[in-house]
mmCIF file of C-alpha atoms in Angstrom:
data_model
loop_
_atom_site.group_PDB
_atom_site.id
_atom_site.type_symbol
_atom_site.label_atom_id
_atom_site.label_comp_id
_atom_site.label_asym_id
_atom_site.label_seq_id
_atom_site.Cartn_x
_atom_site.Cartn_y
_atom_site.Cartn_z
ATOM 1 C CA UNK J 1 0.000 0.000 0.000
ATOM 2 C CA UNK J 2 0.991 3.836 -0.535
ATOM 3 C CA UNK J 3 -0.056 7.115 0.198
ATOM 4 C CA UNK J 4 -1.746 7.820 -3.727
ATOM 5 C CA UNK J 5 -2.013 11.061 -5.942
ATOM 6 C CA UNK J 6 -3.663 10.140 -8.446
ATOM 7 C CA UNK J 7 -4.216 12.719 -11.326
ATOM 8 C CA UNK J 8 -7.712 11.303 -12.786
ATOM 9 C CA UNK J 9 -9.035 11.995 -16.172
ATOM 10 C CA UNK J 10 -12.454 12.087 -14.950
ATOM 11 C CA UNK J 11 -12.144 12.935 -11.256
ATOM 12 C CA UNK J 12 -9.700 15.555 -11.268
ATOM 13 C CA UNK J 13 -7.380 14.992 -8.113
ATOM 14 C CA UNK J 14 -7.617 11.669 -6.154
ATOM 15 C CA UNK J 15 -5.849 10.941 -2.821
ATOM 16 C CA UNK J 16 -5.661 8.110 -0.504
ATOM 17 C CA UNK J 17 -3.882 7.593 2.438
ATOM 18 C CA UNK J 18 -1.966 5.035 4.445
ATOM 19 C CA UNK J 19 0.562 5.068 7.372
ATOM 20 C CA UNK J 20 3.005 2.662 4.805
ATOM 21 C CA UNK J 21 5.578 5.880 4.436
ATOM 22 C CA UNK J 22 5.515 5.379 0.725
ATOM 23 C CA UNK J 23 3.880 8.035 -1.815
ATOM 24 C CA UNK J 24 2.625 7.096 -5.842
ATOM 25 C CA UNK J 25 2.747 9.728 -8.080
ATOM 26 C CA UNK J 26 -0.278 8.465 -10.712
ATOM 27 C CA UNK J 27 -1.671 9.364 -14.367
ATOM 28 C CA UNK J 28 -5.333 8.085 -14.581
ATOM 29 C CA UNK J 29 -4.372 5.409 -11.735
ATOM 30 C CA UNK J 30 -1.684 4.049 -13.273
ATOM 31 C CA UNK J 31 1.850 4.491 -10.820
ATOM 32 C CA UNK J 32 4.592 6.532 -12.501
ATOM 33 C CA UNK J 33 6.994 7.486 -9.281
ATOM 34 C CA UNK J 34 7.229 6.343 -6.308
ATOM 35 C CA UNK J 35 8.783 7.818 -3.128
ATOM 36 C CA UNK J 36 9.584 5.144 -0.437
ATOM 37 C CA UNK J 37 12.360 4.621 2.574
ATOM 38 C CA UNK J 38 14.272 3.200 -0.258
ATOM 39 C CA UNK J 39 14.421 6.364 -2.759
ATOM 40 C CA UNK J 40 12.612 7.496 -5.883
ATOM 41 C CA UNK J 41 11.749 5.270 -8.642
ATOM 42 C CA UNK J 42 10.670 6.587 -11.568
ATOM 43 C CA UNK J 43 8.150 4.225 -14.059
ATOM 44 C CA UNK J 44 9.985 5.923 -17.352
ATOM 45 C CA UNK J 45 11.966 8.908 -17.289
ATOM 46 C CA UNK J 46 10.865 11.253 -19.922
ATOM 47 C CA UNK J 47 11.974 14.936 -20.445
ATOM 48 C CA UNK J 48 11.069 17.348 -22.448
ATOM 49 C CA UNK J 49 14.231 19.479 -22.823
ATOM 50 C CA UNK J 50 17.520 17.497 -23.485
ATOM 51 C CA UNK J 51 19.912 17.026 -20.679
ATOM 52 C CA UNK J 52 22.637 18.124 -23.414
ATOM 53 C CA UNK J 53 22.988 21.425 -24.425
ATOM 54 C CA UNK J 54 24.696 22.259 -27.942
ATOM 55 C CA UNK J 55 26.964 25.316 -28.377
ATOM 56 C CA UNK J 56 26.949 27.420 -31.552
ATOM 57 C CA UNK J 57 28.049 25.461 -34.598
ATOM 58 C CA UNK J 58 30.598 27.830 -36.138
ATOM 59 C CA UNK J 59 32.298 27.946 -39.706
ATOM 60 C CA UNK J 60 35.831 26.657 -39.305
ATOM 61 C CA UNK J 61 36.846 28.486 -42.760
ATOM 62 C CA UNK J 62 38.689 30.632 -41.461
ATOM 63 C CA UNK J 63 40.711 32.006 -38.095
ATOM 64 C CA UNK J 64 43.773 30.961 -36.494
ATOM 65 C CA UNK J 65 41.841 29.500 -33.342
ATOM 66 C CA UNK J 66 37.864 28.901 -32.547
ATOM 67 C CA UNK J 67 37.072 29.855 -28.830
ATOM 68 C CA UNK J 68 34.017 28.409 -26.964
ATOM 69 C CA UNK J 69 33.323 30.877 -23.962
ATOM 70 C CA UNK J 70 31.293 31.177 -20.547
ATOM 71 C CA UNK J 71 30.504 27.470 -20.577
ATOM 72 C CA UNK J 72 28.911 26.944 -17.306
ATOM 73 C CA UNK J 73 30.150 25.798 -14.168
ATOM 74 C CA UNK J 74 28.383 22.921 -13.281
ATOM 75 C CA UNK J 75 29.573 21.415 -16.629
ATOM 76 C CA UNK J 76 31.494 18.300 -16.118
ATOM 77 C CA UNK J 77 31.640 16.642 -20.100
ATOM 78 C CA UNK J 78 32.181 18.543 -23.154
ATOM 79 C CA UNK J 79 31.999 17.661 -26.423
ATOM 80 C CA UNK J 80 34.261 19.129 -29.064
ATOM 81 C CA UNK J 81 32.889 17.792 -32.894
ATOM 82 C CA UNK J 82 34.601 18.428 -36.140
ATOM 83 C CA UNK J 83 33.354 17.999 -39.200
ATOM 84 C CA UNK J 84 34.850 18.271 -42.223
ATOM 85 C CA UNK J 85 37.272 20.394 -40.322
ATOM 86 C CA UNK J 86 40.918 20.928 -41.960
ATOM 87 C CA UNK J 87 43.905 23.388 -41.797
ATOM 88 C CA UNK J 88 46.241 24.537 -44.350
ATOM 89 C CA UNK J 89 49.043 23.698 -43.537
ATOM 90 C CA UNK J 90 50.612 20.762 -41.616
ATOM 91 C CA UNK J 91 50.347 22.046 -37.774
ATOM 92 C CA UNK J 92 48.964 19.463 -35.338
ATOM 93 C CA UNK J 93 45.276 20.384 -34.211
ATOM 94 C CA UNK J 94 45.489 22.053 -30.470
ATOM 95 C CA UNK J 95 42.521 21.985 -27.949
ATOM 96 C CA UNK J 96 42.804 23.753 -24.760
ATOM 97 C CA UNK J 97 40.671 24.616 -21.515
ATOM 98 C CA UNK J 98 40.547 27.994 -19.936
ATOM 99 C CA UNK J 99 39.664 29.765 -16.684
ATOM 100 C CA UNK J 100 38.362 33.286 -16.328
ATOM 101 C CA UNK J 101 42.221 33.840 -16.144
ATOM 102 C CA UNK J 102 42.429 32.787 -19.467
ATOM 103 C CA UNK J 103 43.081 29.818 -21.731
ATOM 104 C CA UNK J 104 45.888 27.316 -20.204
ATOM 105 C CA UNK J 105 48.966 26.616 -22.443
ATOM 106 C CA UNK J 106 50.962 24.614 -20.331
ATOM 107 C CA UNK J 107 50.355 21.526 -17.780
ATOM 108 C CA UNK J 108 48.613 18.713 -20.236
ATOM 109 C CA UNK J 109 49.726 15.401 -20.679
ATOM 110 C CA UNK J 110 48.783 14.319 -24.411
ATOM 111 C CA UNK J 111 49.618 12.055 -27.139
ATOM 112 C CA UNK J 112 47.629 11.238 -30.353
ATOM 113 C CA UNK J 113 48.327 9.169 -33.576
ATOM 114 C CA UNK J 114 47.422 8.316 -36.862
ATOM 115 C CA UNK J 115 46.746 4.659 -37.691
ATOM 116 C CA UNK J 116 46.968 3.463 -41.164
ATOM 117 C CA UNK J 117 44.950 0.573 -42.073
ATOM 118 C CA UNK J 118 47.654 -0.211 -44.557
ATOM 119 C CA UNK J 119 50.849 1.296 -43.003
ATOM 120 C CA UNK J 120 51.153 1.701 -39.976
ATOM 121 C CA UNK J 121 51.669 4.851 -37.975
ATOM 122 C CA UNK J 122 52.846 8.295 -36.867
ATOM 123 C CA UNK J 123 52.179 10.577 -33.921
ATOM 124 C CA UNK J 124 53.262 13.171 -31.498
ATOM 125 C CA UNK J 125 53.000 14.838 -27.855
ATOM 126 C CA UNK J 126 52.559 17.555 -26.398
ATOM 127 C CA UNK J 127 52.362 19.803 -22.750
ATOM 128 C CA UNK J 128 50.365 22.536 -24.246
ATOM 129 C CA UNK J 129 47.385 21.061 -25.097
ATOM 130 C CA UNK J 130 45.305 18.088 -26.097
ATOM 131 C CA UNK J 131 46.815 17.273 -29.458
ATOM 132 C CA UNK J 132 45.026 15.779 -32.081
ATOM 133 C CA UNK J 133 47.572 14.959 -34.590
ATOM 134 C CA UNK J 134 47.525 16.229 -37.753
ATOM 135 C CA UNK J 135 50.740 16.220 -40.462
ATOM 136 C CA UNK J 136 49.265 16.862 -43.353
ATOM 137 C CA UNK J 137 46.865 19.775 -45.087
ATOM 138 C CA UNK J 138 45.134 17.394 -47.179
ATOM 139 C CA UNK J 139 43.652 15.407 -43.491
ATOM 140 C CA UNK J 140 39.890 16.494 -43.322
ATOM 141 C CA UNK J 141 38.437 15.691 -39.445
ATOM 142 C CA UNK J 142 35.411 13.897 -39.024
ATOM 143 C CA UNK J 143 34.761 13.093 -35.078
ATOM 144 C CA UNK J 144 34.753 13.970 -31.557
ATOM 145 C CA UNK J 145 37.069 14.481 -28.820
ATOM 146 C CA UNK J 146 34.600 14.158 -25.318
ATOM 147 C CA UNK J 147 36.282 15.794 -22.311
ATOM 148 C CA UNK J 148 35.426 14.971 -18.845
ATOM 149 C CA UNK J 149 36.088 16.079 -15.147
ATOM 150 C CA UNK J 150 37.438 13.585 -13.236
ATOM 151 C CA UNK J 151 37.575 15.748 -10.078
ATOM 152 C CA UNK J 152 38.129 19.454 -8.814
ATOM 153 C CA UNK J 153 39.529 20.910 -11.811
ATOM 154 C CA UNK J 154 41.158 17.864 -13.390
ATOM 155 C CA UNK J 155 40.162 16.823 -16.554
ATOM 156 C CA UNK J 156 40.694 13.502 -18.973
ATOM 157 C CA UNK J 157 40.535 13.716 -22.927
ATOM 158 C CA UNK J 158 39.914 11.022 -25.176
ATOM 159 C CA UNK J 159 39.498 11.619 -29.320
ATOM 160 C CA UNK J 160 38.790 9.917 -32.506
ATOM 161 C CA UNK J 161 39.018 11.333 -35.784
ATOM 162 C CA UNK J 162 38.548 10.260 -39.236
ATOM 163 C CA UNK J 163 40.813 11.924 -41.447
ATOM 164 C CA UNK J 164 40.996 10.337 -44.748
ATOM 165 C CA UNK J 165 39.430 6.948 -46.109
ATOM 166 C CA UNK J 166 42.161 4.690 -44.832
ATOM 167 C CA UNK J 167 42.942 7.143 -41.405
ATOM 168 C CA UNK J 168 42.113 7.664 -37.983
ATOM 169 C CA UNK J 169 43.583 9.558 -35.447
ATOM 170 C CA UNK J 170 43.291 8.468 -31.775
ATOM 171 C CA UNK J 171 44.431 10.362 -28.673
ATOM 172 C CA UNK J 172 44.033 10.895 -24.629
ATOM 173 C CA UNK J 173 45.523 13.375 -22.313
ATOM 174 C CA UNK J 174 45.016 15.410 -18.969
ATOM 175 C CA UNK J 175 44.999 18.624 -17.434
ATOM 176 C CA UNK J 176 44.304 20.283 -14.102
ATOM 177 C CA UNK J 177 43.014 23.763 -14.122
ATOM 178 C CA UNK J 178 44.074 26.507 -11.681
ATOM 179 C CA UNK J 179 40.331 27.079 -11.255
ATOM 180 C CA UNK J 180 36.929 26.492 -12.541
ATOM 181 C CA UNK J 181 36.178 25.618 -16.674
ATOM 182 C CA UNK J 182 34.560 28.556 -18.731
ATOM 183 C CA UNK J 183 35.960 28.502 -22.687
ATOM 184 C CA UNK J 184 37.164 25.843 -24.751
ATOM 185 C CA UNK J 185 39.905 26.765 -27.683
ATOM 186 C CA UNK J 186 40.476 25.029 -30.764
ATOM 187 C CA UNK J 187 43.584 26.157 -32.153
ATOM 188 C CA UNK J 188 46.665 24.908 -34.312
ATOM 189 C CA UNK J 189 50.264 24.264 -32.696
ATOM 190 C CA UNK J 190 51.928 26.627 -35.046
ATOM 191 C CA UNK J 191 49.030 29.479 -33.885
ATOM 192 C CA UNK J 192 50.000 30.904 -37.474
ATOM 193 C CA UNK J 193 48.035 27.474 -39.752
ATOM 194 C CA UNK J 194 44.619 28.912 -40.241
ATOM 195 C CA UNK J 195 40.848 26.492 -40.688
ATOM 196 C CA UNK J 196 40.267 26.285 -44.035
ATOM 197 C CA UNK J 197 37.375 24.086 -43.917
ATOM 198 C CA UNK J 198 34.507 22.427 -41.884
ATOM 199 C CA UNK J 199 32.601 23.126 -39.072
ATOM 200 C CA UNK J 200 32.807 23.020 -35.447
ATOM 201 C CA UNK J 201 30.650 22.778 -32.432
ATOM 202 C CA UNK J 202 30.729 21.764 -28.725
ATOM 203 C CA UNK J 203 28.022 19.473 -26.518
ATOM 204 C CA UNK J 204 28.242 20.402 -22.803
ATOM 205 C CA UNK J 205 26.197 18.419 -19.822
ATOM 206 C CA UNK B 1 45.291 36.794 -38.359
ATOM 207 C CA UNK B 2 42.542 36.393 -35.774
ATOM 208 C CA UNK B 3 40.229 34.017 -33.862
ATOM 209 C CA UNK B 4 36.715 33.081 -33.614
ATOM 210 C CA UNK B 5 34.929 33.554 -30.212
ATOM 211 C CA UNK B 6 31.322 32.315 -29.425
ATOM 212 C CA UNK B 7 29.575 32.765 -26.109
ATOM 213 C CA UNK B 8 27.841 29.495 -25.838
ATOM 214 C CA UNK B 9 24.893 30.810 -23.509
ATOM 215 C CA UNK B 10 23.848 33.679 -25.629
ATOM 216 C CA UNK B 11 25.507 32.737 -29.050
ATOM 217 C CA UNK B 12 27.404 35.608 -29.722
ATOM 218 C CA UNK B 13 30.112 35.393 -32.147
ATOM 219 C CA UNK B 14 32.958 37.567 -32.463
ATOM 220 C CA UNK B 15 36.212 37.948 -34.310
ATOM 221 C CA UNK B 16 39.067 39.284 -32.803
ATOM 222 C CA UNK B 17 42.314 40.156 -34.600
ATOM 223 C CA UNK B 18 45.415 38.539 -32.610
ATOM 224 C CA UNK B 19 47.677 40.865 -30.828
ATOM 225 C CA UNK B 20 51.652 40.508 -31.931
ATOM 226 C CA UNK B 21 52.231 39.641 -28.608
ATOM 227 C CA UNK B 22 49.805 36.449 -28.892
ATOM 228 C CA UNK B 23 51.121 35.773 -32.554
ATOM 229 C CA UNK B 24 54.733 35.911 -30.895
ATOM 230 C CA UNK B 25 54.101 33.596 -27.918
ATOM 231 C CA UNK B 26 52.213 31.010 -29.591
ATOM 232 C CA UNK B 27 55.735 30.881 -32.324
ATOM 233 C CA UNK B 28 57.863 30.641 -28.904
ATOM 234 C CA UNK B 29 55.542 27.582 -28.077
ATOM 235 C CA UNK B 30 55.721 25.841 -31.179
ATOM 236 C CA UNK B 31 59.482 26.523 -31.612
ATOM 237 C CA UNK B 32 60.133 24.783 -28.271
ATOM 238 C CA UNK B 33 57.443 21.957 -29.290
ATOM 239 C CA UNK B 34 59.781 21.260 -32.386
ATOM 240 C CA UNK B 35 62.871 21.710 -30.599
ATOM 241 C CA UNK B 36 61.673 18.536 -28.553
ATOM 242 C CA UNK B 37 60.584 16.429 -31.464
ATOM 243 C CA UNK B 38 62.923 13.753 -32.332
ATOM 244 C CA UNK B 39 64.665 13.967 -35.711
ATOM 245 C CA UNK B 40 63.704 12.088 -38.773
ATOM 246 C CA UNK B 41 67.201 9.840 -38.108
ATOM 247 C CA UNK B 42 65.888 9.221 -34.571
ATOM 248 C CA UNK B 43 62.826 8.045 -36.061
ATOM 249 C CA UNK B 44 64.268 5.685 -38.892
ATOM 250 C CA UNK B 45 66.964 4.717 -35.880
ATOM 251 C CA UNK B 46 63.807 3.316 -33.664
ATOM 252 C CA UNK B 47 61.854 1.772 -36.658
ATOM 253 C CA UNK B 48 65.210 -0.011 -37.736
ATOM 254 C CA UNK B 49 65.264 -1.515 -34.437
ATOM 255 C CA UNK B 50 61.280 -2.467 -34.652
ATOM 256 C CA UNK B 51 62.643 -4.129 -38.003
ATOM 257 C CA UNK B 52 65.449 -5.322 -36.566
ATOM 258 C CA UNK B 53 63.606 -6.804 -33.806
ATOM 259 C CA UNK B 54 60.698 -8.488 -36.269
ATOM 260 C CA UNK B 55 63.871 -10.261 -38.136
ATOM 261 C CA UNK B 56 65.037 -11.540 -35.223
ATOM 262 C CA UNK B 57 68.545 -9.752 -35.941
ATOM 263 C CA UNK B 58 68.546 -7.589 -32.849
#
């Protein structure tokens, strides 16, 4: 038995009672929550607004670096999507994570590589950012690279790109901020290579 | 040269011409990136020994 709220199609609002310490949220008599000793159980979880939000998509055909700003602060994964996103000129792709201070250039752990289904592979590292390797102008970057806070301030990356029909790049690294998230920059590791192509966009939840 | 900025809450988008200074530190960066790169011998050194090793000669 339960305490009952029952939201009737034909009587409007319908409660029982009982002394069981358990409440039923119901449509038309039929149990959709339920609040017990044990926690809230929910019949199917349904909401109307998406628990992701999207950024701005922005044209990546041009600039030296894309900048994502006043992300909130309660985010804890972001999303950084390219695609069809290329440079012209051979700098590795850079993405970095900023305070209100500023965006941080130093302090990551990163390495990413191109696999070759046919032969082989190639790769670099870097401290000032999550690199996403690049080499080449002629690499055109079709993925995601999902970002997530492990704890205060520290962060994990992990990315996978397609670049070309026989290419992927694949990556990790890790930074820990001086203080709270707010802007996301994607940028090249020459800061002179400009985006010649593409588009680019961020999820944050 | 210059950089995109979008405000993700109100979707703003600006574009901002880079300062010499910024142009100048992100050159120092990447100089000392490449500076720390192995050289093309180092790399055909290691895969030698990957070769090497798959022969059974090492």
């Amino acid at each position: 038995m339960a305490v009952t709220l029952n939201a009737s199609t034909s009587s409007g609002l319908v409660q029982t009672a009982d002394t069981s310490g358990t409440i039923e949220l119901q449509s038309n008599g039929t149990t959709k929550a339920t609040v017990s000793s044990s926690g809230l159980a929910i019949g199917q979880y349904n909401p109307s607004t998406s628990l992701v939000t999207s950024g701005t998509a922005v044209a990546s055909t041009s600039g030296t670096s894309i900048d994502f700003t006043s992300i909130p602060s309660w985010v804890k994964r972001i999303t950084v999507m390219f695609d069809g996103v290329s440079l012209n000129g051979s700098a590795n792709i850079f993405i970095q994570l900023g305070t209100s201070s500023g965006v941080v250039s130093t302090g990551y752990t990163s390495t990413s590589i191109t696999l070759n289904s046919a032969s082989g592979s190639a790769g670099a590292s870097s401290t000032n950012a999550f690199l996403v390797f690049d080499g080449t102008a002629s690499y055109v970057f079709e993925g995601s690279c999902v970002i997530n806070l492990v704890s205060s301030n520290s962060y994990v990356s992990s990315h996978s790109y397609l670049i070309n029909t026989t290419n992927i790049v694949i990556g990790s690294g890790s930074i820990s901020l001086g203080g709270t998230l707010d802007r996301v920059r994607i940028t090249t590791s020459n800061g002179t290579d400009t985006f010649d192509a593409g588009t680019i966009n961020i999820l944050y939840e | 040269m210059n950089r995109i900025e979008i405000n993700v809450v109100t979707g703003e988008q600006k574009v901002i011409e880079l300062t010499a200074e910024e142009i100048a530190q992100a050159q120092t960066q990447y100089a000392e990136w490449l500076a720390n790169q192995p050289t093309k011998e180092e790399q055909i050194a290691k895969l030698q020994e990957q070769i090497d090793a798959i022969k059974g000669v090492a």
